[in-house]
C-alpha cells in the first residue's frame, strides 16, 4: 500500500484483535522508514514468523525485525517498563540490533506494578476477561490525571509524590476485594533501576514522526487490539481502554489527522475473540473447536483459547466505516482450506426484523440471530498461492463476496504465517 501518494499508513485490526496485524506490519515494514505504536500496551501480542523463528511483540513495534527501520512507542501507549526491557533483551539475544532505533515518547504513561495488581484482582477485570496487564487501571490513572509519565522520571521528587498518590489510590480500591496491597517503595525501587535506560530512549516522538513525514519518509502506524475492542466504538463494556480505531492513531502518535494518507484494515477470513463479550457468529461445538485447532487460535499473550466464529460482514462493514478503511488485508484464508462449508454473516435478525448495522447496545446482540450465506469449501491448499489466479475459484468467490458485502477493496490475502505467504492485489 505504500507508494508515492501513500506515505503515512495506519494498520488497524477490524475485528476483535489478533487479526494478523503483526504479520502485515512486518510485510509492509519492508518499505517503511518508521513504525509507530499508538495505543494499548503489553496486552498486545503481535506474532511475526521469519524462517523458523517466531517473535511475539508486545510493546515494541513489529518493524523492529527489519534492520534500519526506526521504531517508536507513541504518547497514546501505556508502557510497562519492566516488560519493555525484557522484550528488548530478548530481541538482542535473538540477534536483532535495537540500538539507536527505538524511541519512547516522553509523554507515554507508565504501567506500574499496582496497575497490574488491580487488573489481576478486580472483579470488573474478571467479568471482561482482561489480559491482566494493568492496561485499564493505567488508562484510568491517565484520565484521572494521576498517572506517571516517562518525562516525570527526570524528577525523582515528583516521581515519589506521584507513585505515593497512585499507590494510595490503588490500595483504596484493592481494599474492596482483596487483602493484597501495593507497595510504593518497591515501585520506586523498580523505577530507580529502570529510569536511566528509559530516559535514554525517551524522545518527543510526535515531533520525530512529524519531521519524518515532512521529509517524505514512509511511516506505518501499528494499531493494537481490534476495532470492536475500541473504548468508544467496540462492544462496550467488553472492550479495552483505548481508541483502537484509526482516529486514535493521530492522537496516540502525536501527529495531525491530516497527516494520515490511508488506513489498512486487517481481518481474518473468519472471526475470533478472546475474553468475554458478544461474538454473534460464534461456532459452538466440534466445528468451533476444529477451527481453533486449524488456526492455532490460542492467545499470543495469555495462551487462552480464542473463541471462533464465521466471518461477520456486519462487523467488518462497521469497522470499514468507523476507520475509513482504504483497503482490507484478509488473513488466514488457508485455515479454511479443509472445510466443506463456510458461512458469511450478512445481517442480524430479531423476530421479523433484519439489521444490517452493528448496534451500540450489546444487550441487543443477546437476542439476534445471524443471517448466513453459505459457500462450498474449496478443499484444496491455498498456502502456496502467490497470485489471485492461483487460488481455487471457490476461494476467489468467497473473497469476492466479502469485498462486496464490506464495500472495501481487498489489497492483501495472507495464506500462511510466513512472510512470503501473501498475495498482493494492488
Ligand atoms: P495480531 O495481534 O493481530 O498481530 O495477531 P496475532 O499474532 O495475535 O495472531 C495471529 C496469528 O495468526 C499468529 O499466530 C500468526 O502467526 C498467524 N497468522 C497470521 N497470518 C496468517 C495466515 O495467513 N495463515 C495462518 N495460518 N496463520 C497466520
Ligand atoms: P492484539 O494487539 C485480542 C481483549 C482482552 C479483553 C479485553 C480487555 O494482539 O490484537 P485489556 O487487557 O486490554 O484491558 O482487556 O480486550 N484484548 C485483546 N484481544 N487481541 C489483543 O491484542 C487484545 N488486547 C486486549 O482479551 O477481552
Ligand atoms: Mg495478538
Coordinates of C-alpha atoms and ligand atoms in Angstrom, one line a residue:
X1 CA 0.0 0.0 0.0
X2 CA 3.0 2.3 0.3
X3 CA 3.6 4.3 -2.8
X4 CA 4.3 7.9 -3.8
X5 CA 0.9 9.1 -2.6
X6 CA 0.6 7.0 0.5
X7 CA 3.4 7.8 2.9
X8 CA 1.6 7.6 6.2
X9 CA -0.4 4.4 6.6
X10 CA -2.4 3.2 9.6
X11 CA -2.8 -0.6 10.1
X12 CA -5.8 -1.5 12.3
X13 CA -7.5 -4.7 13.4
X14 CA -11.0 -4.6 12.0
X15 CA -12.5 -7.4 14.3
X16 CA -11.7 -8.3 17.9
X17 CA -7.9 -8.3 17.7
X18 CA -5.4 -11.0 16.7
X19 CA -6.2 -10.5 13.0
X20 CA -2.6 -10.8 12.0
X21 CA -1.6 -7.1 12.3
X22 CA 2.0 -8.2 13.3
X23 CA 2.4 -10.2 10.1
X24 CA 1.0 -7.3 7.9
X25 CA 3.2 -4.7 9.6
X26 CA 6.2 -7.0 9.1
X27 CA 5.4 -7.3 5.4
X28 CA 4.8 -3.6 4.9
X29 CA 7.8 -2.6 7.0
X30 CA 10.0 -3.8 4.2
X31 CA 9.2 -0.4 2.6
X32 CA 8.8 1.7 5.7
X33 CA 11.2 4.1 7.4
X34 CA 9.3 4.3 10.7
X35 CA 6.8 2.1 12.5
X36 CA 4.9 3.6 15.4
X37 CA 2.7 2.0 18.1
X38 CA 0.0 4.5 19.2
X39 CA -2.2 2.8 21.8
X40 CA -2.6 -0.2 24.0
X41 CA 0.4 -1.7 25.7
X42 CA 1.6 -5.2 26.7
X43 CA -2.0 -6.5 26.2
X44 CA -1.0 -6.8 22.6
X45 CA 0.8 -9.8 21.2
X46 CA 1.8 -9.4 17.5
X47 CA 3.3 -12.5 16.0
X48 CA 5.9 -12.4 13.2
X49 CA 7.5 -15.6 11.7
X50 CA 10.8 -15.2 10.0
X51 CA 12.1 -18.5 8.7
X52 CA 11.8 -20.9 11.6
X53 CA 12.0 -18.1 14.2
X54 CA 8.8 -16.8 15.8
X55 CA 8.7 -13.4 17.5
X56 CA 5.8 -12.1 19.6
X57 CA 6.0 -8.4 20.0
X58 CA 4.1 -6.8 22.9
X59 CA 5.1 -3.2 23.1
X60 CA 7.9 -2.8 20.5
X61 CA 6.6 -2.1 17.0
X62 CA 6.7 -5.1 14.7
X63 CA 9.0 -3.1 12.4
X64 CA 11.9 -3.8 14.7
X65 CA 12.6 -7.0 12.9
X66 CA 13.7 -5.1 9.8
X67 CA 17.2 -3.6 10.2
X68 CA 17.3 0.1 9.7
X69 CA 13.6 0.7 10.3
X70 CA 13.1 3.2 13.2
X71 CA 10.5 2.2 15.8
X72 CA 8.6 4.5 18.2
X73 CA 6.2 4.0 21.1
X74 CA 3.8 6.9 21.0
X75 CA 2.3 9.0 23.8
X76 CA -1.0 7.0 23.5
X77 CA 0.6 3.8 24.6
X78 CA 0.6 2.8 28.3
X79 CA 4.1 1.5 28.7
X80 CA 5.2 -1.3 31.1
X81 CA 8.9 -0.6 31.5
X82 CA 9.6 -4.0 33.0
X83 CA 8.1 -5.9 30.1
X84 CA 9.7 -3.5 27.6
X85 CA 13.2 -4.2 28.7
X86 CA 12.6 -8.0 28.8
X87 CA 11.4 -7.6 25.2
X88 CA 14.4 -5.6 24.2
X89 CA 16.8 -8.1 25.8
X90 CA 15.1 -11.0 24.2
X91 CA 15.4 -9.4 20.8
X92 CA 19.0 -8.6 21.3
X93 CA 19.6 -12.2 22.4
X94 CA 18.0 -13.3 19.2
X95 CA 20.4 -11.2 17.2
X96 CA 18.2 -8.2 16.4
X97 CA 20.1 -4.9 16.6
X98 CA 17.8 -2.5 18.6
X99 CA 20.5 0.1 19.4
X100 CA 19.7 3.6 18.3
X101 CA 16.4 2.8 16.6
X102 CA 13.9 2.5 19.4
X103 CA 12.3 5.7 20.7
X104 CA 9.8 6.0 23.6
X105 CA 7.5 9.0 23.8
X106 CA 8.4 11.2 26.8
X107 CA 4.6 11.7 27.2
X108 CA 3.7 8.0 27.4
X109 CA 2.1 6.9 30.7
X110 CA 3.7 4.1 32.7
X111 CA 2.0 0.8 33.7
X112 CA 3.3 0.2 37.2
X113 CA 3.0 -2.9 39.5
X114 CA 0.0 -1.5 41.2
X115 CA -1.9 -1.3 37.9
X116 CA -1.2 -4.9 37.3
X117 CA -2.2 -5.9 40.8
X118 CA -5.5 -4.0 40.4
X119 CA -6.2 -5.6 36.9
X120 CA -5.4 -9.0 38.2
X121 CA -7.6 -8.8 41.3
X122 CA -10.6 -6.7 40.4
X123 CA -13.9 -8.3 39.7
X124 CA -14.6 -5.9 36.9
X125 CA -11.4 -7.1 35.1
X126 CA -12.6 -10.7 35.6
X127 CA -16.0 -10.0 34.2
X128 CA -14.4 -8.6 31.0
X129 CA -11.7 -11.2 30.9
X130 CA -8.9 -8.7 30.5
X131 CA -5.3 -9.7 29.8
X132 CA -4.4 -8.7 33.4
X133 CA -1.6 -6.4 32.1
X134 CA -2.7 -3.3 34.0
X135 CA -4.0 -1.6 30.9
X136 CA -7.4 -0.4 32.2
X137 CA -6.0 0.9 35.6
X138 CA -3.1 2.7 33.9
X139 CA -5.5 4.5 31.5
X140 CA -7.8 5.2 34.4
X141 CA -5.0 7.0 36.2
X142 CA -4.1 8.8 33.0
X143 CA -7.7 10.2 32.6
X144 CA -7.9 10.9 36.3
X145 CA -4.7 13.0 36.0
X146 CA -2.8 11.0 38.5
X147 CA -0.6 9.0 36.0
X148 CA 3.2 8.8 35.9
X149 CA 4.7 9.8 32.5
X150 CA 8.1 8.9 31.2
X151 CA 9.2 12.6 31.4
X152 CA 8.3 12.6 35.1
X153 CA 11.3 10.2 35.6
X154 CA 13.6 13.2 35.2
X155 CA 12.5 14.5 38.6
X156 CA 12.9 11.9 41.4
X157 CA 10.9 14.0 43.9
X158 CA 7.9 14.3 41.5
X159 CA 8.1 10.6 40.8
X160 CA 7.9 9.8 44.6
X161 CA 4.9 12.0 45.0
X162 CA 3.1 10.6 42.0
X163 CA 3.8 7.0 43.0
X164 CA 2.7 7.5 46.6
X165 CA -0.5 9.0 45.4
X166 CA -1.1 6.3 42.8
X167 CA -0.4 3.5 45.4
X168 CA -2.7 5.2 47.9
X169 CA -5.5 5.3 45.4
X170 CA -4.8 1.7 44.3
X171 CA -4.8 0.4 47.9
X172 CA -8.2 2.1 48.5
X173 CA -9.5 0.2 45.5
X174 CA -7.8 -3.1 46.4
X175 CA -9.3 -3.0 50.0
X176 CA -12.7 -3.6 48.4
X177 CA -11.8 -7.0 47.1
X178 CA -8.6 -8.4 48.4
X179 CA -6.1 -8.4 51.3
X180 CA -3.3 -7.7 48.9
X181 CA -1.7 -4.2 48.9
X182 CA 0.6 -2.3 46.6
X183 CA 3.9 -1.1 47.9
X184 CA 5.2 2.4 47.0
X185 CA 8.8 1.7 48.0
X186 CA 9.1 -1.4 45.8
X187 CA 7.6 0.5 42.9
X188 CA 10.1 3.4 43.4
X189 CA 13.0 0.9 43.6
X190 CA 11.9 -0.6 40.3
X191 CA 11.7 2.8 38.7
X192 CA 15.0 3.8 40.1
X193 CA 16.6 0.8 38.5
X194 CA 14.9 1.3 35.1
X195 CA 15.0 5.1 34.8
X196 CA 18.4 5.6 33.2
X197 CA 17.5 3.1 30.5
X198 CA 14.1 4.5 29.9
X199 CA 15.3 8.1 29.8
X200 CA 18.0 7.1 27.3
X201 CA 15.2 6.1 24.8
X202 CA 12.8 8.9 25.6
X203 CA 12.0 11.4 22.9
X204 CA 9.4 13.9 21.7
X205 CA 8.0 11.1 19.4
X206 CA 5.3 13.4 18.0
X207 CA 8.0 15.8 16.8
X208 CA 10.2 13.0 15.4
X209 CA 7.4 11.4 13.4
X210 CA 6.2 14.8 12.2
X211 CA 9.7 15.6 10.9
X212 CA 10.0 12.2 9.3
X213 CA 6.7 12.8 7.5
X214 CA 7.8 16.2 6.4
X215 CA 10.9 14.8 4.9
X216 CA 8.9 12.3 2.9
X217 CA 9.6 9.2 5.0
X218 CA 7.2 6.2 4.8
X219 CA 5.5 5.9 8.2
X220 CA 3.5 2.9 9.4
X221 CA 1.2 3.4 12.4
X222 CA 0.7 0.0 14.0
X223 CA -2.6 -0.4 15.8
X224 CA -3.1 -2.9 18.6
X225 CA -6.3 -4.8 19.5
X226 CA -9.2 -4.5 17.2
X227 CA -11.9 -2.0 16.2
X228 CA -14.6 -3.9 18.1
X229 CA -12.5 -3.6 21.3
X230 CA -12.4 0.2 20.9
X231 CA -13.5 2.0 24.1
X232 CA -16.0 4.1 22.1
X233 CA -16.8 2.0 19.1
X234 CA -16.5 -1.5 20.4
X235 CA -18.8 -3.8 22.3
X236 CA -18.7 -1.7 25.5
X237 CA -18.1 -2.6 28.3
X238 CA -16.4 -5.7 26.8
X239 CA -13.6 -3.6 25.3
X240 CA -10.1 -2.4 26.0
X241 CA -9.4 1.1 27.4
X242 CA -8.1 2.9 24.4
X243 CA -9.2 4.1 20.9
X244 CA -8.0 1.3 18.8
X245 CA -9.6 2.7 15.6
X246 CA -7.7 4.9 13.1
X247 CA -8.8 8.1 14.9
X248 CA -6.7 7.0 17.8
X249 CA -3.6 6.9 15.6
X250 CA -3.2 10.6 15.2
X251 CA -3.8 11.3 18.9
X252 CA -1.6 8.4 20.1
X253 CA 1.3 9.0 17.8
X254 CA 1.1 12.8 18.4
X255 CA 0.6 13.8 14.7
X256 CA -2.2 15.6 12.9
X257 CA -5.2 13.6 11.5
X258 CA -4.4 15.3 8.1
X259 CA -1.0 13.6 8.1
X260 CA -2.6 10.2 7.6
X261 CA -2.9 9.1 3.9
X262 CA -4.6 5.7 4.2
X263 CA -5.9 3.0 6.6
X264 CA -5.5 -0.7 6.1
X265 CA -7.9 -2.9 8.0
X266 CA -6.7 -6.4 8.9
X267 CA -9.3 -9.2 9.1
X268 CA -9.3 -12.9 9.5
X269 CA -11.2 -14.9 6.8
X270 CA -13.3 -15.9 9.9
X271 CA -13.7 -14.3 13.3
X272 CA -12.1 -14.8 16.7
X273 CA -12.4 -13.2 20.1
X274 CA -10.5 -13.8 23.3
X275 CA -12.1 -12.8 26.6
X276 CA -15.8 -12.2 27.3
X277 CA -18.5 -10.3 25.4
X278 CA -20.7 -10.8 22.4
X279 CA -19.5 -12.7 19.3
X280 CA -22.6 -13.0 17.2
X281 CA -21.2 -15.6 14.8
X282 CA -19.6 -17.9 17.4
X283 CA -19.4 -21.5 16.2
X284 CA -20.3 -23.9 19.0
X285 CA -19.2 -27.5 19.5
X286 CA -16.8 -29.6 17.4
X287 CA -16.6 -27.3 14.4
X288 CA -15.6 -24.3 16.5
X289 CA -13.0 -26.5 18.2
X290 CA -11.7 -27.7 14.8
X291 CA -11.2 -24.1 13.5
X292 CA -9.4 -23.3 16.8
X293 CA -7.0 -26.2 16.2
X294 CA -6.6 -25.5 12.4
X295 CA -6.0 -21.8 13.1
X296 CA -3.9 -22.4 16.2
X297 CA -6.2 -20.0 17.9
X298 CA -4.6 -19.6 21.3
X299 CA -3.7 -16.2 22.7
X300 CA -0.2 -14.9 21.9
X301 CA -0.1 -13.2 25.3
X302 CA -2.1 -15.3 27.7
X303 CA -2.4 -18.6 25.9
X304 CA -6.2 -18.5 26.4
X305 CA -8.2 -20.4 23.7
X306 CA -9.8 -17.9 21.3
X307 CA -13.5 -18.2 20.5
X308 CA -14.0 -18.8 16.8
X309 CA -16.9 -17.7 14.6
X310 CA -17.8 -17.2 10.9
X311 CA -16.8 -14.0 9.1
X312 CA -19.2 -11.3 10.2
X313 CA -19.7 -8.8 7.3
X314 CA -21.9 -6.6 9.6
X315 CA -18.9 -6.2 11.9
X316 CA -16.3 -5.5 9.2
X317 CA -18.6 -3.1 7.3
X318 CA -19.0 -1.2 10.5
X319 CA -15.2 -1.2 11.1
X320 CA -14.7 0.0 7.5
X321 CA -16.9 3.0 8.2
X322 CA -15.5 4.0 11.6
X323 CA -11.9 3.6 10.5
X324 CA -12.3 4.9 7.0
X325 CA -10.6 1.8 5.6
X326 CA -8.9 2.3 2.3
X327 CA -8.5 -1.5 1.9
X328 CA -8.6 -4.8 3.6
X329 CA -6.0 -7.5 4.3
X330 CA -7.7 -10.8 4.7
X331 CA -5.5 -13.2 6.7
X332 CA -5.6 -16.9 7.5
X333 CA -7.5 -17.9 4.4
X334 CA -5.6 -21.2 4.5
X335 CA -7.2 -22.1 7.8
X336 CA -10.5 -22.7 5.9
X337 CA -8.9 -24.9 3.3
X338 CA -10.3 -28.2 4.6
X339 CA -13.8 -27.2 5.5
X340 CA -16.7 -28.5 3.4
X341 CA -18.9 -25.5 4.1
X342 CA -18.1 -21.9 5.1
X343 CA -20.5 -19.2 6.1
X344 CA -20.5 -15.4 6.0
X345 CA -22.9 -13.4 8.2
X346 CA -24.7 -10.8 6.1
X347 CA -27.1 -9.4 8.7
X348 CA -28.8 -10.0 12.1
X349 CA -32.4 -11.0 12.6
X350 CA -34.6 -10.3 15.6
X351 CA -38.0 -11.8 15.1
X352 CA -39.2 -10.4 11.7
X353 CA -36.8 -7.5 11.7
X354 CA -33.4 -7.5 9.9
X355 CA -30.4 -5.4 10.9
X356 CA -27.5 -4.6 8.7
X357 CA -25.8 -2.0 11.1
X358 CA -23.9 -3.0 14.2
X359 CA -25.8 -1.9 17.3
X360 CA -24.3 0.3 20.0
X361 CA -26.1 -1.6 22.8
X362 CA -24.5 -5.0 23.3
X363 CA -27.6 -6.3 25.1
X364 CA -29.3 -6.1 21.7
X365 CA -26.8 -8.8 20.5
X366 CA -28.1 -11.3 23.0
X367 CA -31.3 -11.8 21.1
X368 CA -30.1 -11.7 17.5
X369 CA -29.8 -14.5 15.1
X370 CA -27.1 -14.1 12.4
X371 CA -28.3 -14.4 8.8
X372 CA -25.8 -16.6 6.9
X373 CA -24.9 -17.1 3.3
X374 CA -23.2 -20.5 2.8
X375 CA -20.3 -21.3 0.5
X376 CA -18.9 -24.6 -0.7
X377 CA -15.4 -25.1 0.7
X378 CA -12.6 -25.3 -1.8
X379 CA -11.0 -28.2 -0.1
X380 CA -7.6 -27.6 -1.6
X381 CA -4.5 -26.0 -0.1
X382 CA -4.1 -22.2 -0.7
X383 CA -0.8 -21.8 1.2
X384 CA 1.4 -21.9 -1.9
X385 CA -0.7 -19.4 -3.9
X386 CA 1.1 -16.1 -4.6
X387 CA -1.4 -14.7 -7.1
X388 CA -5.2 -14.4 -7.0
X389 CA -5.4 -16.6 -10.1
X390 CA -3.5 -19.3 -8.2
X391 CA -6.3 -19.5 -5.6
X392 CA -9.2 -22.1 -6.2
X393 CA -12.2 -20.5 -7.9
X394 CA -14.3 -21.2 -4.8
X395 CA -11.9 -19.3 -2.6
X396 CA -11.9 -16.4 -5.0
X397 CA -15.7 -16.4 -4.9
X398 CA -15.6 -16.3 -1.1
X399 CA -13.3 -13.3 -1.1
X400 CA -15.3 -11.5 -3.8
X401 CA -18.4 -11.8 -1.6
X402 CA -16.5 -10.4 1.4
X403 CA -15.4 -7.4 -0.8
X404 CA -19.0 -6.8 -2.0
X405 CA -20.6 -7.0 1.5
X406 CA -18.0 -4.9 3.2
X407 CA -17.6 -2.4 0.4
X408 CA -13.8 -2.2 0.7
X409 CA -11.2 -3.5 -1.7
X410 CA -9.1 -6.4 -0.7
X411 CA -5.5 -5.5 -1.1
X412 CA -3.8 -8.4 0.6
X413 CA -4.7 -12.1 1.1
X414 CA -2.5 -13.9 3.6
X415 CA -2.2 -17.7 3.2
X416 CA 0.2 -18.7 5.9
X417 CA 2.3 -17.5 8.8
X418 CA 5.5 -16.9 6.8
X419 CA 6.5 -13.5 5.3
X420 CA 6.3 -14.8 1.8
X421 CA 2.9 -16.4 2.2
X422 CA 1.0 -13.3 1.0
X423 CA -0.8 -12.2 -2.2
X424 CA -0.7 -8.5 -3.0
X425 CA -3.6 -7.4 -5.1
X426 CA -3.0 -3.7 -5.8
Ligands
LIG1 P1 -2.1 -9.7 15.8 O1 -2.3 -9.5 17.3 O2 -3.1 -9.0 15.0 O3 -0.7 -9.3 15.4 O4 -2.2 -11.3 15.6 P2 -1.6 -12.5 16.5 O5 -0.2 -12.5 16.2 O6 -2.1 -12.3 17.9 O7 -2.4 -13.7 15.9 C1 -2.4 -14.0 14.6 C2 -1.8 -15.4 14.4 O8 -2.1 -15.9 13.1 C3 -0.3 -15.5 14.6 O9 0.0 -16.8 15.2 C4 0.2 -15.5 13.2 O10 1.4 -16.2 13.0 C5 -0.9 -16.2 12.5 N1 -1.1 -15.8 11.1 C6 -1.1 -14.6 10.5 N2 -1.4 -14.7 9.2 C7 -1.7 -16.0 9.0 C8 -2.1 -16.7 7.8 O11 -2.4 -16.1 6.7 N3 -2.3 -18.0 7.9 C9 -2.1 -18.7 9.1 N4 -2.3 -20.0 9.1 N5 -1.7 -18.1 10.2 C10 -1.5 -16.7 10.1
LIG2 P1 -3.7 -7.7 19.8 O1 -3.0 -6.4 19.6 C1 -7.2 -9.8 21.3 C2 -9.0 -8.1 24.9 C3 -9.0 -8.9 26.2 C4 -10.2 -8.5 26.9 C5 -10.4 -7.0 26.5 C6 -9.8 -6.1 27.6 O2 -2.7 -8.8 20.0 O3 -4.7 -7.9 18.8 P2 -7.4 -5.4 28.4 O4 -6.3 -6.3 29.0 O5 -7.0 -4.7 27.1 O6 -8.0 -4.5 29.4 O7 -8.5 -6.5 28.0 O8 -9.6 -6.9 25.3 N1 -7.7 -7.9 24.3 C7 -7.3 -8.4 23.2 N2 -7.9 -9.4 22.4 N3 -6.0 -9.2 20.9 C8 -5.5 -8.2 21.7 O9 -4.4 -7.5 21.2 C9 -6.1 -7.8 22.9 N4 -5.8 -6.9 23.8 C10 -6.8 -6.9 24.7 O10 -9.0 -10.3 26.0 O11 -11.3 -9.2 26.3
LIG3 MG1 -2.4 -10.6 19.1

